[in-house]
mmCIF file of C-alpha atoms in Angstrom:
data_model
loop_
_atom_site.group_PDB
_atom_site.id
_atom_site.type_symbol
_atom_site.label_atom_id
_atom_site.label_comp_id
_atom_site.label_asym_id
_atom_site.label_seq_id
_atom_site.Cartn_x
_atom_site.Cartn_y
_atom_site.Cartn_z
ATOM 1 C CA UNK A 1091 12.814 -4.222 66.487
ATOM 2 C CA UNK A 1092 10.558 -1.200 66.019
ATOM 3 C CA UNK A 1093 9.187 -0.932 62.498
ATOM 4 C CA UNK A 1094 9.493 2.613 61.194
ATOM 5 C CA UNK A 1095 7.850 4.326 58.268
ATOM 6 C CA UNK A 1096 4.744 2.277 58.896
ATOM 7 C CA UNK A 1097 2.260 4.895 57.742
ATOM 8 C CA UNK A 1098 3.241 4.465 54.096
ATOM 9 C CA UNK A 1099 0.334 2.225 53.191
ATOM 10 C CA UNK A 1100 -2.857 2.009 51.286
ATOM 11 C CA UNK A 1101 -6.005 -0.008 51.721
ATOM 12 C CA UNK A 1102 -5.010 -2.871 49.476
ATOM 13 C CA UNK A 1103 -6.530 -6.130 50.609
ATOM 14 C CA UNK A 1104 -8.983 -3.801 52.178
ATOM 15 C CA UNK A 1105 -10.511 -4.210 55.629
ATOM 16 C CA UNK A 1106 -12.155 -7.546 55.071
ATOM 17 C CA UNK A 1107 -13.196 -10.217 57.507
ATOM 18 C CA UNK A 1108 -9.594 -11.314 57.864
ATOM 19 C CA UNK A 1109 -8.805 -12.501 54.361
ATOM 20 C CA UNK A 1110 -8.493 -11.143 50.849
ATOM 21 C CA UNK A 1111 -12.160 -11.620 50.037
ATOM 22 C CA UNK A 1112 -15.484 -10.657 51.565
ATOM 23 C CA UNK A 1113 -17.188 -7.364 52.341
ATOM 24 C CA UNK A 1114 -15.458 -4.374 53.834
ATOM 25 C CA UNK A 1115 -16.027 -4.263 57.564
ATOM 26 C CA UNK A 1116 -18.593 -1.850 58.956
ATOM 27 C CA UNK A 1117 -17.184 -1.658 62.449
ATOM 28 C CA UNK A 1118 -16.311 2.044 62.307
ATOM 29 C CA UNK A 1119 -12.904 3.642 62.127
ATOM 30 C CA UNK A 1120 -10.001 1.297 62.834
ATOM 31 C CA UNK A 1121 -7.915 4.252 63.996
ATOM 32 C CA UNK A 1122 -10.547 5.294 66.547
ATOM 33 C CA UNK A 1123 -10.872 1.709 67.776
ATOM 34 C CA UNK A 1124 -7.213 1.656 68.835
ATOM 35 C CA UNK A 1125 -8.107 3.971 71.719
ATOM 36 C CA UNK A 1126 -10.650 1.405 72.949
ATOM 37 C CA UNK A 1127 -7.954 -1.218 73.555
ATOM 38 C CA UNK A 1128 -6.580 -1.740 77.053
ATOM 39 C CA UNK A 1129 -2.900 -0.839 77.425
ATOM 40 C CA UNK A 1130 -0.793 -3.004 79.742
ATOM 41 C CA UNK A 1131 2.658 -4.537 79.873
ATOM 42 C CA UNK A 1132 3.353 -7.900 78.300
ATOM 43 C CA UNK A 1133 2.943 -10.792 80.755
ATOM 44 C CA UNK A 1134 5.472 -13.662 80.878
ATOM 45 C CA UNK A 1135 5.140 -16.383 78.253
ATOM 46 C CA UNK A 1136 5.312 -18.967 81.046
ATOM 47 C CA UNK A 1137 3.057 -21.960 80.434
ATOM 48 C CA UNK A 1138 2.341 -21.230 76.781
ATOM 49 C CA UNK A 1139 1.772 -24.258 74.558
ATOM 50 C CA UNK A 1140 -0.081 -24.458 71.263
ATOM 51 C CA UNK A 1141 -2.293 -27.121 72.818
ATOM 52 C CA UNK A 1142 -3.660 -24.527 75.257
ATOM 53 C CA UNK A 1143 -5.743 -23.269 72.306
ATOM 54 C CA UNK A 1144 -7.223 -26.673 71.579
ATOM 55 C CA UNK A 1145 -6.835 -29.047 68.667
ATOM 56 C CA UNK A 1146 -5.389 -27.303 65.646
ATOM 57 C CA UNK A 1147 -7.890 -26.366 62.930
ATOM 58 C CA UNK A 1148 -10.931 -27.717 64.713
ATOM 59 C CA UNK A 1149 -14.296 -27.502 62.951
ATOM 60 C CA UNK A 1150 -15.706 -24.914 65.357
ATOM 61 C CA UNK A 1151 -18.378 -23.686 62.930
ATOM 62 C CA UNK A 1152 -19.767 -27.204 62.379
ATOM 63 C CA UNK A 1153 -19.644 -26.986 58.575
ATOM 64 C CA UNK A 1154 -17.926 -30.366 58.264
ATOM 65 C CA UNK A 1155 -14.570 -28.902 57.198
ATOM 66 C CA UNK A 1156 -11.490 -28.059 59.244
ATOM 67 C CA UNK A 1157 -10.632 -24.413 59.752
ATOM 68 C CA UNK A 1158 -7.452 -24.562 57.668
ATOM 69 C CA UNK A 1159 -9.358 -25.711 54.589
ATOM 70 C CA UNK A 1160 -12.058 -23.111 55.231
ATOM 71 C CA UNK A 1161 -9.464 -20.341 55.062
ATOM 72 C CA UNK A 1162 -7.743 -21.808 52.006
ATOM 73 C CA UNK A 1163 -11.121 -21.900 50.227
ATOM 74 C CA UNK A 1164 -11.763 -18.294 51.231
ATOM 75 C CA UNK A 1165 -8.371 -16.809 50.327
ATOM 76 C CA UNK A 1166 -7.075 -18.831 47.352
ATOM 77 C CA UNK A 1167 -8.083 -18.465 43.730
ATOM 78 C CA UNK A 1168 -8.675 -21.303 41.253
ATOM 79 C CA UNK A 1169 -9.278 -23.761 44.088
ATOM 80 C CA UNK A 1170 -9.437 -27.481 43.349
ATOM 81 C CA UNK A 1171 -10.508 -30.109 45.865
ATOM 82 C CA UNK A 1172 -9.721 -33.706 46.642
ATOM 83 C CA UNK A 1173 -12.626 -35.816 47.844
ATOM 84 C CA UNK A 1174 -15.625 -33.525 48.106
ATOM 85 C CA UNK A 1175 -15.630 -29.819 48.888
ATOM 86 C CA UNK A 1176 -13.489 -29.724 52.035
ATOM 87 C CA UNK A 1177 -9.909 -30.736 51.352
ATOM 88 C CA UNK A 1178 -8.231 -28.114 49.178
ATOM 89 C CA UNK A 1179 -5.834 -29.828 46.766
ATOM 90 C CA UNK A 1180 -4.464 -26.777 44.976
ATOM 91 C CA UNK A 1181 -4.946 -23.104 44.311
ATOM 92 C CA UNK A 1182 -3.173 -19.786 43.908
ATOM 93 C CA UNK A 1183 -2.583 -17.050 46.466
ATOM 94 C CA UNK A 1184 -2.570 -13.936 44.299
ATOM 95 C CA UNK A 1185 -1.648 -11.539 45.632
ATOM 96 C CA UNK A 1186 -0.024 -12.820 48.784
ATOM 97 C CA UNK A 1187 -0.969 -10.166 51.361
ATOM 98 C CA UNK A 1188 2.428 -10.125 53.076
ATOM 99 C CA UNK A 1189 4.721 -9.952 50.040
ATOM 100 C CA UNK A 1190 2.449 -8.868 47.207
ATOM 101 C CA UNK A 1191 3.644 -11.817 45.125
ATOM 102 C CA UNK A 1192 2.006 -14.911 43.642
ATOM 103 C CA UNK A 1193 2.226 -18.215 45.532
ATOM 104 C CA UNK A 1194 1.121 -21.626 44.266
ATOM 105 C CA UNK A 1195 -0.586 -23.877 46.792
ATOM 106 C CA UNK A 1196 -0.326 -27.671 46.504
ATOM 107 C CA UNK A 1197 -1.471 -29.868 49.345
ATOM 108 C CA UNK A 1198 1.411 -31.613 51.096
ATOM 109 C CA UNK A 1199 4.127 -29.374 49.662
ATOM 110 C CA UNK A 1200 2.672 -25.964 50.228
ATOM 111 C CA UNK A 1201 4.411 -22.632 50.451
ATOM 112 C CA UNK A 1202 1.235 -21.203 51.969
ATOM 113 C CA UNK A 1203 0.607 -20.975 55.714
ATOM 114 C CA UNK A 1204 -2.516 -19.982 57.592
ATOM 115 C CA UNK A 1205 -1.419 -17.153 59.845
ATOM 116 C CA UNK A 1206 -3.016 -16.035 63.076
ATOM 117 C CA UNK A 1207 -3.054 -12.267 62.556
ATOM 118 C CA UNK A 1208 -2.806 -11.941 66.319
ATOM 119 C CA UNK A 1209 -0.410 -14.737 67.199
ATOM 120 C CA UNK A 1210 -1.515 -17.241 69.820
ATOM 121 C CA UNK A 1211 1.515 -16.658 72.026
ATOM 122 C CA UNK A 1212 1.077 -12.878 71.721
ATOM 123 C CA UNK A 1213 -2.504 -13.275 72.906
ATOM 124 C CA UNK A 1214 -1.308 -15.598 75.700
ATOM 125 C CA UNK A 1215 0.950 -12.849 77.028
ATOM 126 C CA UNK A 1216 -1.833 -10.271 76.767
ATOM 127 C CA UNK A 1217 -4.748 -11.917 78.506
ATOM 128 C CA UNK A 1218 -5.471 -15.302 76.931
ATOM 129 C CA UNK A 1219 -3.805 -17.326 79.672
ATOM 130 C CA UNK A 1220 -6.728 -16.301 81.879
ATOM 131 C CA UNK A 1221 -9.406 -17.412 79.414
ATOM 132 C CA UNK A 1222 -11.532 -20.535 79.528
ATOM 133 C CA UNK A 1223 -10.602 -23.289 77.030
ATOM 134 C CA UNK A 1224 -13.654 -22.584 74.870
ATOM 135 C CA UNK A 1225 -12.629 -18.985 74.299
ATOM 136 C CA UNK A 1226 -9.064 -19.966 73.390
ATOM 137 C CA UNK A 1227 -10.387 -22.574 70.932
ATOM 138 C CA UNK A 1228 -12.650 -19.965 69.346
ATOM 139 C CA UNK A 1229 -9.790 -17.468 69.084
ATOM 140 C CA UNK A 1230 -7.490 -19.963 67.354
ATOM 141 C CA UNK A 1231 -10.133 -20.831 64.748
ATOM 142 C CA UNK A 1232 -11.888 -17.507 64.184
ATOM 143 C CA UNK A 1233 -11.789 -16.503 60.487
ATOM 144 C CA UNK A 1234 -11.460 -12.880 61.609
ATOM 145 C CA UNK A 1235 -8.027 -13.794 62.971
ATOM 146 C CA UNK A 1236 -6.857 -16.018 60.109
ATOM 147 C CA UNK A 1237 -5.189 -15.290 56.784
ATOM 148 C CA UNK A 1238 -3.510 -17.353 54.072
ATOM 149 C CA UNK A 1239 0.027 -16.015 53.588
ATOM 150 C CA UNK A 1240 3.365 -16.930 52.031
ATOM 151 C CA UNK A 1241 5.070 -19.340 54.414
ATOM 152 C CA UNK A 1242 8.486 -17.708 54.793
ATOM 153 C CA UNK A 1243 6.975 -14.275 55.471
ATOM 154 C CA UNK A 1244 4.630 -15.767 58.032
ATOM 155 C CA UNK A 1245 7.467 -17.566 59.800
ATOM 156 C CA UNK A 1246 9.556 -14.416 59.781
ATOM 157 C CA UNK A 1247 6.686 -12.712 61.588
ATOM 158 C CA UNK A 1248 6.535 -15.396 64.283
ATOM 159 C CA UNK A 1249 4.582 -14.088 67.272
ATOM 160 C CA UNK A 1250 5.429 -10.424 66.657
ATOM 161 C CA UNK A 1251 2.925 -7.642 67.204
ATOM 162 C CA UNK A 1252 2.505 -4.408 65.236
ATOM 163 C CA UNK A 1253 5.388 -2.740 67.086
ATOM 164 C CA UNK A 1254 7.900 -5.335 65.883
ATOM 165 C CA UNK A 1255 6.693 -6.599 62.488
ATOM 166 C CA UNK A 1256 4.721 -5.355 59.500
ATOM 167 C CA UNK A 1257 4.259 -6.939 56.056
ATOM 168 C CA UNK A 1258 6.814 -6.019 53.403
ATOM 169 C CA UNK A 1259 3.824 -5.345 51.154
ATOM 170 C CA UNK A 1260 3.133 -1.764 52.245
ATOM 171 C CA UNK A 1261 -0.229 -1.650 50.453
ATOM 172 C CA UNK A 1262 -1.556 -4.271 52.895
ATOM 173 C CA UNK A 1263 -0.340 -2.698 56.138
ATOM 174 C CA UNK A 1264 -3.460 -0.695 56.899
ATOM 175 C CA UNK A 1265 -5.751 -3.696 56.422
ATOM 176 C CA UNK A 1266 -3.342 -5.872 58.403
ATOM 177 C CA UNK A 1267 -3.226 -3.559 61.421
ATOM 178 C CA UNK A 1268 -6.979 -2.922 61.254
ATOM 179 C CA UNK A 1269 -7.530 -6.678 61.466
ATOM 180 C CA UNK A 1270 -5.283 -6.955 64.510
ATOM 181 C CA UNK A 1271 -7.198 -4.125 66.187
ATOM 182 C CA UNK A 1272 -10.504 -5.835 65.372
ATOM 183 C CA UNK A 1273 -9.383 -9.179 66.811
ATOM 184 C CA UNK A 1274 -7.953 -7.637 69.983
ATOM 185 C CA UNK A 1275 -11.095 -5.582 70.518
ATOM 186 C CA UNK A 1276 -13.393 -8.565 69.935
ATOM 187 C CA UNK A 1277 -11.557 -10.837 72.391
ATOM 188 C CA UNK A 1278 -10.354 -8.267 74.917
ATOM 189 C CA UNK A 1279 -6.659 -8.839 74.197
ATOM 190 C CA UNK A 1280 -4.629 -5.915 75.470
ATOM 191 C CA UNK A 1281 -1.807 -4.048 73.737
ATOM 192 C CA UNK A 1282 1.497 -2.664 74.980
ATOM 193 C CA UNK A 1283 2.171 1.079 74.839
ATOM 194 C CA UNK A 1284 4.644 0.561 71.991
ATOM 195 C CA UNK A 1285 2.117 -1.541 70.105
ATOM 196 C CA UNK A 1286 -0.594 1.100 70.452
ATOM 197 C CA UNK A 1287 1.793 3.770 69.174
ATOM 198 C CA UNK A 1288 2.712 1.636 66.164
ATOM 199 C CA UNK A 1289 -0.950 0.896 65.397
ATOM 200 C CA UNK A 1290 -1.803 4.600 65.441
ATOM 201 C CA UNK A 1291 1.208 5.409 63.258
ATOM 202 C CA UNK A 1292 0.080 2.972 60.572
ATOM 203 C CA UNK A 1293 -3.629 3.786 60.715
ATOM 204 C CA UNK A 1294 -2.930 7.508 60.911
ATOM 205 C CA UNK A 1295 -1.818 7.224 57.278
ATOM 206 C CA UNK A 1296 -5.187 5.727 56.275
ATOM 207 C CA UNK A 1297 -7.830 7.197 58.633
ATOM 208 C CA UNK A 1298 -10.585 5.965 56.302
ATOM 209 C CA UNK A 1299 -9.644 2.321 57.004
ATOM 210 C CA UNK A 1300 -12.660 0.530 58.452
ATOM 211 C CA UNK A 1301 -12.573 -2.002 61.264
ATOM 212 C CA UNK A 1302 -13.248 -5.546 60.006
ATOM 213 C CA UNK A 1303 -16.237 -7.305 61.519
ATOM 214 C CA UNK A 1304 -17.657 -10.810 61.562
ATOM 215 C CA UNK A 1305 -16.027 -14.119 62.278
ATOM 216 C CA UNK A 1306 -17.239 -16.748 64.703
ATOM 217 C CA UNK A 1307 -18.608 -16.456 68.254
ATOM 218 C CA UNK A 1308 -15.997 -15.932 70.972
ATOM 219 C CA UNK A 1309 -16.826 -19.224 72.659
ATOM 220 C CA UNK A 1310 -16.548 -22.668 71.056
ATOM 221 C CA UNK A 1311 -17.437 -26.149 72.270
ATOM 222 C CA UNK A 1312 -14.326 -27.971 73.425
ATOM 223 C CA UNK A 1313 -13.600 -31.649 72.779
ATOM 224 C CA UNK A 1314 -13.828 -31.302 69.005
#
């Protein structure tokens, strides 16, 4: 499904390091960066498993907390913890970047997911199956590629790329696509021709959108 009318967006949520908070990226124009991405056809999904990207939510930055809780702490408001400063017990996602609504988070019965902006299986079909395990682990846990989002919207997205899915919240589309461009550029993930066209359509409506920067190194220690 090709998403049309994608250029109708603003900079809401604004070009951050992957989430709602943090400084605006200084990586140059997101629109210009699209032309730096390699364009190739999508490879088969053969052999893809979530486990190919290592243990889920590994502590790759060695701060003592799992990646999921790190992103919840970054993206939620009014955060409360259980046992120390790692395990997020509750909070509020306001606004949810994908729907623009307000979502309550409660551990164990959450309507909040942590989304990979560039889905793992999308990356697998566009270069990641050739990577070493340490790079795949880094990719799956890089804050630049992670975002707290309303669960049903995230699951509707699945492993879609820009050509086939955009957030219903139009004010977040420019920041969303800029983040995907940043992640693909950082890790050398290629794009399809249709994906590149869709990226340029969205970002052409907000040429001032900056490319997010930051995140973790592109190689992580395995066995965590």
